[in-house]
PDB file of C-alpha atoms and ligand atoms in Angstrom:
ATOM      1  CA  MET A   1       0.000   0.000   0.000  1.00 83.00           C
ATOM      2  CA  THR A   2       1.223   3.509  -0.765  1.00 85.00           C
ATOM      3  CA  ASN A   3       0.057   7.089  -0.341  1.00 88.00           C
ATOM      4  CA  ARG A   4       2.077   8.220  -3.333  1.00 94.00           C
ATOM      5  CA  PRO A   5       0.400   9.109  -6.635  1.00 96.00           C
ATOM      6  CA  LEU A   6      -0.078   6.286  -9.101  1.00 98.00           C
ATOM      7  CA  ILE A   7       1.883   6.748 -12.321  1.00 98.00           C
ATOM      8  CA  ILE A   8       1.405   4.675 -15.461  1.00 98.00           C
ATOM      9  CA  ALA A   9       4.489   4.563 -17.689  1.00 98.00           C
ATOM     10  CA  PRO A  10       4.118   2.777 -21.038  1.00 98.00           C
ATOM     11  CA  SER A  11       7.463   1.289 -22.066  1.00 98.00           C
ATOM     12  CA  ILE A  12       8.402   2.372 -25.582  1.00 98.00           C
ATOM     13  CA  LEU A  13      10.171  -0.975 -26.096  1.00 98.00           C
ATOM     14  CA  GLY A  14       6.715  -2.517 -26.508  1.00 98.00           C
ATOM     15  CA  ALA A  15       5.595   0.049 -29.102  1.00 98.00           C
ATOM     16  CA  ASP A  16       5.694  -0.281 -32.888  1.00 97.00           C
ATOM     17  CA  LEU A  17       8.939   1.603 -33.550  1.00 96.00           C
ATOM     18  CA  GLY A  18       8.261   1.720 -37.280  1.00 96.00           C
ATOM     19  CA  ARG A  19       5.381   4.065 -36.451  1.00 97.00           C
ATOM     20  CA  ILE A  20       7.008   6.054 -33.683  1.00 98.00           C
ATOM     21  CA  GLU A  21       5.148   9.310 -34.398  1.00 98.00           C
ATOM     22  CA  ALA A  22       1.761   7.582 -34.355  1.00 98.00           C
ATOM     23  CA  GLU A  23       2.729   5.687 -31.205  1.00 98.00           C
ATOM     24  CA  ALA A  24       3.760   8.945 -29.504  1.00 98.00           C
ATOM     25  CA  GLU A  25       0.340  10.416 -30.348  1.00 98.00           C
ATOM     26  CA  ARG A  26      -1.362   7.304 -28.994  1.00 98.00           C
ATOM     27  CA  ILE A  27       0.574   7.591 -25.719  1.00 98.00           C
ATOM     28  CA  LYS A  28      -0.147  11.315 -25.414  1.00 97.00           C
ATOM     29  CA  ALA A  29      -3.879  10.666 -25.844  1.00 98.00           C
ATOM     30  CA  SER A  30      -3.898   7.682 -23.461  1.00 98.00           C
ATOM     31  CA  GLY A  31      -3.781   9.525 -20.139  1.00 97.00           C
ATOM     32  CA  ALA A  32      -0.481   7.886 -19.133  1.00 98.00           C
ATOM     33  CA  GLU A  33       1.642  10.208 -16.995  1.00 97.00           C
ATOM     34  CA  TRP A  34       5.137   9.093 -18.018  1.00 98.00           C
ATOM     35  CA  VAL A  35       6.939   7.329 -20.872  1.00 98.00           C
ATOM     36  CA  HIS A  36       9.567   4.716 -20.023  1.00 98.00           C
ATOM     37  CA  ILE A  37      12.592   4.363 -22.334  1.00 98.00           C
ATOM     38  CA  ASP A  38      14.836   1.285 -22.037  1.00 98.00           C
ATOM     39  CA  ILE A  39      18.468   1.771 -23.038  1.00 98.00           C
ATOM     40  CA  MET A  40      20.399  -1.516 -23.475  1.00 98.00           C
ATOM     41  CA  ASP A  41      24.070  -1.774 -24.394  1.00 98.00           C
ATOM     42  CA  GLY A  42      24.607  -5.464 -25.188  1.00 98.00           C
ATOM     43  CA  HIS A  43      27.019  -5.700 -22.233  1.00 98.00           C
ATOM     44  CA  PHE A  44      25.081  -5.112 -19.033  1.00 98.00           C
ATOM     45  CA  VAL A  45      22.210  -6.983 -20.682  1.00 98.00           C
ATOM     46  CA  PRO A  46      22.390  -9.392 -23.647  1.00 97.00           C
ATOM     47  CA  ASN A  47      20.419  -7.088 -25.930  1.00 97.00           C
ATOM     48  CA  ILE A  48      20.870  -3.734 -27.672  1.00 98.00           C
ATOM     49  CA  SER A  49      17.954  -1.307 -27.922  1.00 98.00           C
ATOM     50  CA  PHE A  50      18.544   2.400 -28.542  1.00 97.00           C
ATOM     51  CA  GLY A  51      20.547   5.407 -27.373  1.00 98.00           C
ATOM     52  CA  THR A  52      20.257   9.159 -26.859  1.00 98.00           C
ATOM     53  CA  ASN A  53      18.680   9.543 -30.318  1.00 98.00           C
ATOM     54  CA  MET A  54      15.486   7.830 -29.115  1.00 98.00           C
ATOM     55  CA  VAL A  55      15.282  10.128 -26.080  1.00 98.00           C
ATOM     56  CA  ARG A  56      15.775  13.163 -28.316  1.00 98.00           C
ATOM     57  CA  VAL A  57      13.047  12.008 -30.727  1.00 98.00           C
ATOM     58  CA  LEU A  58      10.580  11.343 -27.907  1.00 98.00           C
ATOM     59  CA  ARG A  59      11.408  14.689 -26.268  1.00 98.00           C
ATOM     60  CA  ARG A  60      10.340  16.351 -29.498  1.00 98.00           C
ATOM     61  CA  LEU A  61       7.270  14.167 -30.064  1.00 98.00           C
ATOM     62  CA  MET A  62       5.970  13.912 -26.511  1.00 97.00           C
ATOM     63  CA  GLY A  63       5.806  17.593 -25.556  1.00 93.00           C
ATOM     64  CA  GLU A  64       5.905  18.055 -21.792  1.00 91.00           C
ATOM     65  CA  ALA A  65       5.503  14.339 -20.912  1.00 96.00           C
ATOM     66  CA  ILE A  66       7.913  13.015 -18.294  1.00 98.00           C
ATOM     67  CA  LEU A  67      10.592  10.835 -19.906  1.00 98.00           C
ATOM     68  CA  ASP A  68      11.728   8.090 -17.531  1.00 99.00           C
ATOM     69  CA  VAL A  69      14.977   6.666 -18.907  1.00 99.00           C
ATOM     70  CA  HIS A  70      16.187   3.254 -17.727  1.00 98.00           C
ATOM     71  CA  LEU A  71      19.900   2.743 -18.363  1.00 98.00           C
ATOM     72  CA  MET A  72      20.666  -0.969 -18.618  1.00 98.00           C
ATOM     73  CA  ILE A  73      24.267  -0.181 -19.478  1.00 98.00           C
ATOM     74  CA  GLU A  74      27.748  -0.526 -18.024  1.00 98.00           C
ATOM     75  CA  GLN A  75      29.440   2.665 -16.835  1.00 98.00           C
ATOM     76  CA  PRO A  76      26.242   4.733 -16.802  1.00 98.00           C
ATOM     77  CA  ASP A  77      28.221   7.616 -15.268  1.00 98.00           C
ATOM     78  CA  ARG A  78      29.912   8.126 -18.648  1.00 98.00           C
ATOM     79  CA  TYR A  79      26.603   8.649 -20.439  1.00 98.00           C
ATOM     80  CA  ALA A  80      24.286  10.204 -17.823  1.00 98.00           C
ATOM     81  CA  GLY A  81      24.993  13.776 -18.971  1.00 98.00           C
ATOM     82  CA  ASP A  82      24.248  12.918 -22.611  1.00 98.00           C
ATOM     83  CA  PHE A  83      20.875  11.387 -21.722  1.00 98.00           C
ATOM     84  CA  ILE A  84      19.929  14.370 -19.563  1.00 98.00           C
ATOM     85  CA  GLU A  85      20.914  16.717 -22.344  1.00 98.00           C
ATOM     86  CA  ALA A  86      18.793  14.656 -24.771  1.00 98.00           C
ATOM     87  CA  GLY A  87      15.738  15.301 -22.591  1.00 98.00           C
ATOM     88  CA  ALA A  88      15.518  12.690 -19.806  1.00 98.00           C
ATOM     89  CA  ASP A  89      13.545  13.835 -16.750  1.00 98.00           C
ATOM     90  CA  CYS A  90      14.409  10.753 -14.689  1.00 98.00           C
ATOM     91  CA  LEU A  91      17.492   8.604 -15.056  1.00 98.00           C
ATOM     92  CA  ASN A  92      17.496   5.108 -13.537  1.00 99.00           C
ATOM     93  CA  VAL A  93      20.921   3.484 -13.146  1.00 99.00           C
ATOM     94  CA  HIS A  94      21.612  -0.074 -12.058  1.00 99.00           C
ATOM     95  CA  LEU A  95      23.237  -0.925  -8.758  1.00 98.00           C
ATOM     96  CA  GLU A  96      24.791  -3.949 -10.473  1.00 98.00           C
ATOM     97  CA  ALA A  97      26.483  -1.973 -13.271  1.00 98.00           C
ATOM     98  CA  ARG A  98      30.153  -0.968 -13.223  1.00 98.00           C
ATOM     99  CA  HIS A  99      30.318   2.538 -11.696  1.00 98.00           C
ATOM    100  CA  GLN A 100      30.475   4.354  -8.372  1.00 98.00           C
ATOM    101  CA  VAL A 101      26.755   4.313  -7.768  1.00 98.00           C
ATOM    102  CA  ALA A 102      26.610   7.025  -5.096  1.00 98.00           C
ATOM    103  CA  ARG A 103      28.659   9.365  -7.238  1.00 98.00           C
ATOM    104  CA  THR A 104      26.519   8.724 -10.322  1.00 98.00           C
ATOM    105  CA  LEU A 105      23.278   9.367  -8.397  1.00 98.00           C
ATOM    106  CA  ALA A 106      24.682  12.621  -7.016  1.00 98.00           C
ATOM    107  CA  SER A 107      25.798  13.824 -10.431  1.00 98.00           C
ATOM    108  CA  ILE A 108      22.341  13.068 -11.928  1.00 98.00           C
ATOM    109  CA  ARG A 109      20.666  15.170  -9.231  1.00 98.00           C
ATOM    110  CA  GLU A 110      23.219  17.950  -9.640  1.00 98.00           C
ATOM    111  CA  LYS A 111      22.169  18.208 -13.279  1.00 98.00           C
ATOM    112  CA  GLY A 112      18.560  18.791 -12.205  1.00 97.00           C
ATOM    113  CA  CYS A 113      17.315  15.315 -13.141  1.00 98.00           C
ATOM    114  CA  ARG A 114      15.455  12.821 -10.931  1.00 98.00           C
ATOM    115  CA  ALA A 115      17.810  10.038  -9.840  1.00 98.00           C
ATOM    116  CA  GLY A 116      16.559   6.455  -9.860  1.00 99.00           C
ATOM    117  CA  LEU A 117      18.286   3.376  -8.525  1.00 99.00           C
ATOM    118  CA  ALA A 118      17.384   0.162 -10.364  1.00 99.00           C
ATOM    119  CA  ILE A 119      17.884  -3.286  -8.841  1.00 99.00           C
ATOM    120  CA  ASN A 120      17.650  -6.706 -10.445  1.00 98.00           C
ATOM    121  CA  PRO A 121      15.320  -9.372  -9.044  1.00 98.00           C
ATOM    122  CA  ALA A 122      18.174 -11.184  -7.287  1.00 98.00           C
ATOM    123  CA  THR A 123      19.621  -8.053  -5.641  1.00 98.00           C
ATOM    124  CA  LEU A 124      18.743  -7.749  -1.967  1.00 98.00           C
ATOM    125  CA  LEU A 125      17.318  -4.522  -0.581  1.00 98.00           C
ATOM    126  CA  LYS A 126      20.107  -4.265   1.995  1.00 98.00           C
ATOM    127  CA  HIS A 127      22.519  -3.412  -0.840  1.00 98.00           C
ATOM    128  CA  ALA A 128      20.325  -0.528  -2.019  1.00 98.00           C
ATOM    129  CA  ALA A 129      19.387   0.743   1.451  1.00 98.00           C
ATOM    130  CA  PRO A 130      22.518   2.893   2.046  1.00 98.00           C
ATOM    131  CA  LEU A 131      21.880   4.702  -1.270  1.00 98.00           C
ATOM    132  CA  LEU A 132      18.207   5.529  -0.803  1.00 98.00           C
ATOM    133  CA  SER A 133      18.838   8.976   0.671  1.00 97.00           C
ATOM    134  CA  GLN A 134      20.336   9.901  -2.711  1.00 98.00           C
ATOM    135  CA  CYS A 135      17.397   8.665  -4.814  1.00 97.00           C
ATOM    136  CA  ASP A 136      14.072   9.984  -5.998  1.00 98.00           C
ATOM    137  CA  GLN A 137      12.887   6.581  -7.140  1.00 98.00           C
ATOM    138  CA  LEU A 138      13.733   2.919  -6.609  1.00 98.00           C
ATOM    139  CA  LEU A 139      13.122   0.719  -9.641  1.00 99.00           C
ATOM    140  CA  CYS A 140      12.526  -2.911  -8.685  1.00 99.00           C
ATOM    141  CA  MET A 141      12.936  -5.115 -11.734  1.00 98.00           C
ATOM    142  CA  THR A 142      10.194  -7.725 -11.804  1.00 98.00           C
ATOM    143  CA  VAL A 143      11.909  -9.633 -14.640  1.00 98.00           C
ATOM    144  CA  ASN A 144      15.593 -10.085 -15.378  1.00 98.00           C
ATOM    145  CA  PRO A 145      16.474  -7.041 -17.488  1.00 98.00           C
ATOM    146  CA  GLY A 146      17.091  -7.286 -21.200  1.00 97.00           C
ATOM    147  CA  PHE A 147      13.847  -8.080 -22.972  1.00 97.00           C
ATOM    148  CA  GLY A 148      10.215  -7.050 -23.018  1.00 96.00           C
ATOM    149  CA  GLY A 149       7.446  -9.625 -22.808  1.00 96.00           C
ATOM    150  CA  GLN A 150       8.865 -11.812 -20.027  1.00 98.00           C
ATOM    151  CA  PRO A 151       6.701 -13.260 -17.237  1.00 98.00           C
ATOM    152  CA  PHE A 152       6.427 -11.344 -13.948  1.00 98.00           C
ATOM    153  CA  LEU A 153       8.536 -12.700 -11.068  1.00 98.00           C
ATOM    154  CA  ALA A 154       6.264 -12.776  -8.010  1.00 98.00           C
ATOM    155  CA  GLU A 155       9.226 -13.540  -5.748  1.00 98.00           C
ATOM    156  CA  VAL A 156      10.169  -9.833  -5.967  1.00 98.00           C
ATOM    157  CA  LEU A 157       6.993  -8.785  -4.099  1.00 98.00           C
ATOM    158  CA  PRO A 158       8.366  -9.218  -0.535  1.00 98.00           C
ATOM    159  CA  LYS A 159      11.311  -6.958  -1.464  1.00 98.00           C
ATOM    160  CA  ILE A 160       8.921  -4.254  -2.678  1.00 98.00           C
ATOM    161  CA  ARG A 161       7.021  -4.494   0.609  1.00 98.00           C
ATOM    162  CA  GLU A 162      10.279  -4.281   2.548  1.00 98.00           C
ATOM    163  CA  ALA A 163      11.373  -1.247   0.496  1.00 98.00           C
ATOM    164  CA  ARG A 164       8.115   0.607   1.065  1.00 98.00           C
ATOM    165  CA  GLU A 165       8.332  -0.062   4.819  1.00 98.00           C
ATOM    166  CA  LEU A 166      11.930   1.164   4.958  1.00 98.00           C
ATOM    167  CA  ILE A 167      11.100   4.292   2.953  1.00 98.00           C
ATOM    168  CA  LEU A 168       8.185   5.116   5.260  1.00 97.00           C
ATOM    169  CA  ARG A 169      10.260   4.451   8.361  1.00 97.00           C
ATOM    170  CA  GLN A 170      13.076   6.710   7.163  1.00 97.00           C
ATOM    171  CA  ASN A 171      10.637   9.308   5.864  1.00 96.00           C
ATOM    172  CA  TYR A 172      12.275   9.311   2.427  1.00 97.00           C
ATOM    173  CA  ASN A 173      10.523  10.983  -0.475  1.00 97.00           C
ATOM    174  CA  ILE A 174      10.871   8.053  -2.887  1.00 98.00           C
ATOM    175  CA  ASP A 175       8.629   6.459  -5.508  1.00 98.00           C
ATOM    176  CA  ILE A 176       8.825   2.735  -6.158  1.00 98.00           C
ATOM    177  CA  THR A 177       8.749   1.592  -9.782  1.00 98.00           C
ATOM    178  CA  VAL A 178       7.973  -1.928 -10.948  1.00 98.00           C
ATOM    179  CA  ASP A 179       9.220  -2.920 -14.380  1.00 98.00           C
ATOM    180  CA  GLY A 180       8.687  -6.178 -16.262  1.00 98.00           C
ATOM    181  CA  GLY A 181       5.619  -8.313 -16.846  1.00 98.00           C
ATOM    182  CA  ILE A 182       3.200  -5.684 -15.536  1.00 98.00           C
ATOM    183  CA  SER A 183      -0.423  -6.416 -16.461  1.00 98.00           C
ATOM    184  CA  ASP A 184      -3.704  -5.658 -14.675  1.00 98.00           C
ATOM    185  CA  ALA A 185      -3.320  -8.736 -12.461  1.00 97.00           C
ATOM    186  CA  THR A 186       0.323  -8.197 -11.504  1.00 98.00           C
ATOM    187  CA  ALA A 187      -0.225  -4.441 -10.967  1.00 98.00           C
ATOM    188  CA  VAL A 188      -2.720  -5.255  -8.203  1.00 97.00           C
ATOM    189  CA  ALA A 189      -0.078  -7.237  -6.327  1.00 97.00           C
ATOM    190  CA  CYS A 190       2.626  -4.592  -6.896  1.00 98.00           C
ATOM    191  CA  MET A 191       0.454  -1.738  -5.681  1.00 97.00           C
ATOM    192  CA  LYS A 192      -0.559  -3.778  -2.669  1.00 97.00           C
ATOM    193  CA  ALA A 193       3.120  -4.323  -1.902  1.00 97.00           C
ATOM    194  CA  GLY A 194       3.775  -0.562  -2.109  1.00 97.00           C
ATOM    195  CA  ALA A 195       4.847   0.283  -5.654  1.00 98.00           C
ATOM    196  CA  ASN A 196       3.313   3.359  -7.298  1.00 98.00           C
ATOM    197  CA  ILE A 197       4.967   3.628 -10.752  1.00 98.00           C
ATOM    198  CA  MET A 198       3.814   0.904 -13.139  1.00 98.00           C
ATOM    199  CA  VAL A 199       5.979   0.418 -16.234  1.00 98.00           C
ATOM    200  CA  SER A 200       4.245  -1.719 -18.840  1.00 98.00           C
ATOM    201  CA  GLY A 201       5.306  -2.560 -22.384  1.00 98.00           C
ATOM    202  CA  ASN A 202       3.840  -5.561 -24.146  1.00 98.00           C
ATOM    203  CA  HIS A 203       0.665  -5.728 -22.103  1.00 98.00           C
ATOM    204  CA  LEU A 204      -0.334  -2.145 -22.990  1.00 98.00           C
ATOM    205  CA  PHE A 205       0.832  -1.961 -26.594  1.00 98.00           C
ATOM    206  CA  GLN A 206      -0.699  -5.319 -27.552  1.00 97.00           C
ATOM    207  CA  GLN A 207      -4.118  -3.779 -27.048  1.00 98.00           C
ATOM    208  CA  ALA A 208      -5.754  -1.877 -29.899  1.00 97.00           C
ATOM    209  CA  ASP A 209      -7.199   0.769 -27.556  1.00 98.00           C
ATOM    210  CA  LEU A 210      -4.251   2.124 -25.549  1.00 98.00           C
ATOM    211  CA  THR A 211      -6.430   4.641 -23.689  1.00 98.00           C
ATOM    212  CA  GLN A 212      -8.693   1.846 -22.440  1.00 98.00           C
ATOM    213  CA  ALA A 213      -5.663  -0.316 -21.633  1.00 98.00           C
ATOM    214  CA  VAL A 214      -4.146   2.487 -19.503  1.00 98.00           C
ATOM    215  CA  ALA A 215      -7.495   3.089 -17.775  1.00 98.00           C
ATOM    216  CA  ASN A 216      -7.867  -0.624 -16.990  1.00 98.00           C
ATOM    217  CA  LEU A 217      -4.310  -0.848 -15.653  1.00 98.00           C
ATOM    218  CA  ARG A 218      -4.927   2.219 -13.487  1.00 98.00           C
ATOM    219  CA  ALA A 219      -8.186   0.824 -12.116  1.00 97.00           C
ATOM    220  CA  ALA A 220      -6.562  -2.534 -11.401  1.00 97.00           C
ATOM    221  CA  ALA A 221      -3.611  -0.937  -9.599  1.00 97.00           C
ATOM    222  CA  ARG A 222      -5.941   1.273  -7.551  1.00 96.00           C
ATOM    223  CA  SER A 223      -7.926  -1.764  -6.461  1.00 95.00           C
ATOM    224  CA  GLY A 224      -4.689  -3.127  -4.983  1.00 89.00           C
ATOM    225  CA  ASN A 225      -4.084  -0.039  -2.845  1.00 87.00           C
ATOM    226  CA  VAL A 226      -5.659  -1.465   0.285  1.00 76.00           C
ATOM    227  CA  SER A 227      -4.006  -2.432   3.523  1.00 64.00           C
ATOM    228  CA  GLY A 228      -3.329  -6.067   4.292  1.00 49.00           C
TER     229      GLY A 228
HETATM  230  C1  DX5 B 301      12.992  -5.023 -19.467  1.00 58.12           C
HETATM  231  C2  DX5 B 301      12.688  -3.549 -19.529  1.00 58.12           C
HETATM  232  C3  DX5 B 301      11.240  -3.225 -19.404  1.00 58.12           C
HETATM  233  C4  DX5 B 301      10.386  -3.727 -20.515  1.00 58.12           C
HETATM  234  C5  DX5 B 301       9.073  -4.094 -19.921  1.00 58.12           C
HETATM  235  O1  DX5 B 301      14.371  -5.245 -19.445  1.00 58.12           O
HETATM  236  O2  DX5 B 301      13.366  -2.852 -18.495  1.00 58.12           O
HETATM  237  O3  DX5 B 301      11.031  -1.829 -19.230  1.00 58.12           O
HETATM  238  O4  DX5 B 301      10.167  -2.801 -21.535  1.00 58.12           O
HETATM  239  O5  DX5 B 301       8.352  -4.752 -20.874  1.00 58.12           O
HETATM  240  P1  DX5 B 301       7.152  -5.707 -20.529  1.00 58.12           P
HETATM  241  O6  DX5 B 301       6.096  -4.877 -19.857  1.00 58.12           O
HETATM  242  O7  DX5 B 301       6.728  -6.187 -21.869  1.00 58.12           O
HETATM  243  O8  DX5 B 301       7.654  -6.808 -19.621  1.00 58.12           O
HETATM  244 ZN1   ZN B 302      12.761  -0.673 -18.116  1.00 58.12          ZN
END
């Protein structure tokens, strides 16, 4: 359960990239608050997606929409400035990547961008805990990063609950993102555990009516925001 505002973030990886302008219009009309952009380097994850050019294109096409950029790359500190300059509003960097995480988070904030810490399903919260005071958002991967369309890993739910409790206890101002395999059913469980940013790729873009899909996901997540 969370008292933070619910944010729906369609993941552009699930969109039809051959029709990027039409997809951007569809997202803008859908009522989704954010757009999630997955950057993969073929090293940190076994897949390559896109780079700063995609962020720049979406900055132009999406108007004022919040661009939530997820760096699944090694040495994210080397590229953070370029992504911010391209138009990222939030930059999520992985705890497991090769860099000085605390320093990278600080430099993202210094540049006026929201700093997100992303953790893989197998990474324990105790490793992220000392860094939370430097974050605006904690991204809990609910699949192993690298590909869209993978099944949700329910074993991450206790960690989300633990994170929300820690954040409340410490009085941190932090959103919790879930990313991977998010559908109406899994969003209920994530919201119940304390997440409030729902990233969803395949599930949303597979549906012909994106506006309805976003509304359904929102309603499902809200129904999970109950104590217990
Ligand atoms: C996975 C990416 C996700 C992905 C989610 O490595 O970080 O953001 O786009 O896609 P779905 O919702 O299809 O699992
Ligand atoms: Zn992502």
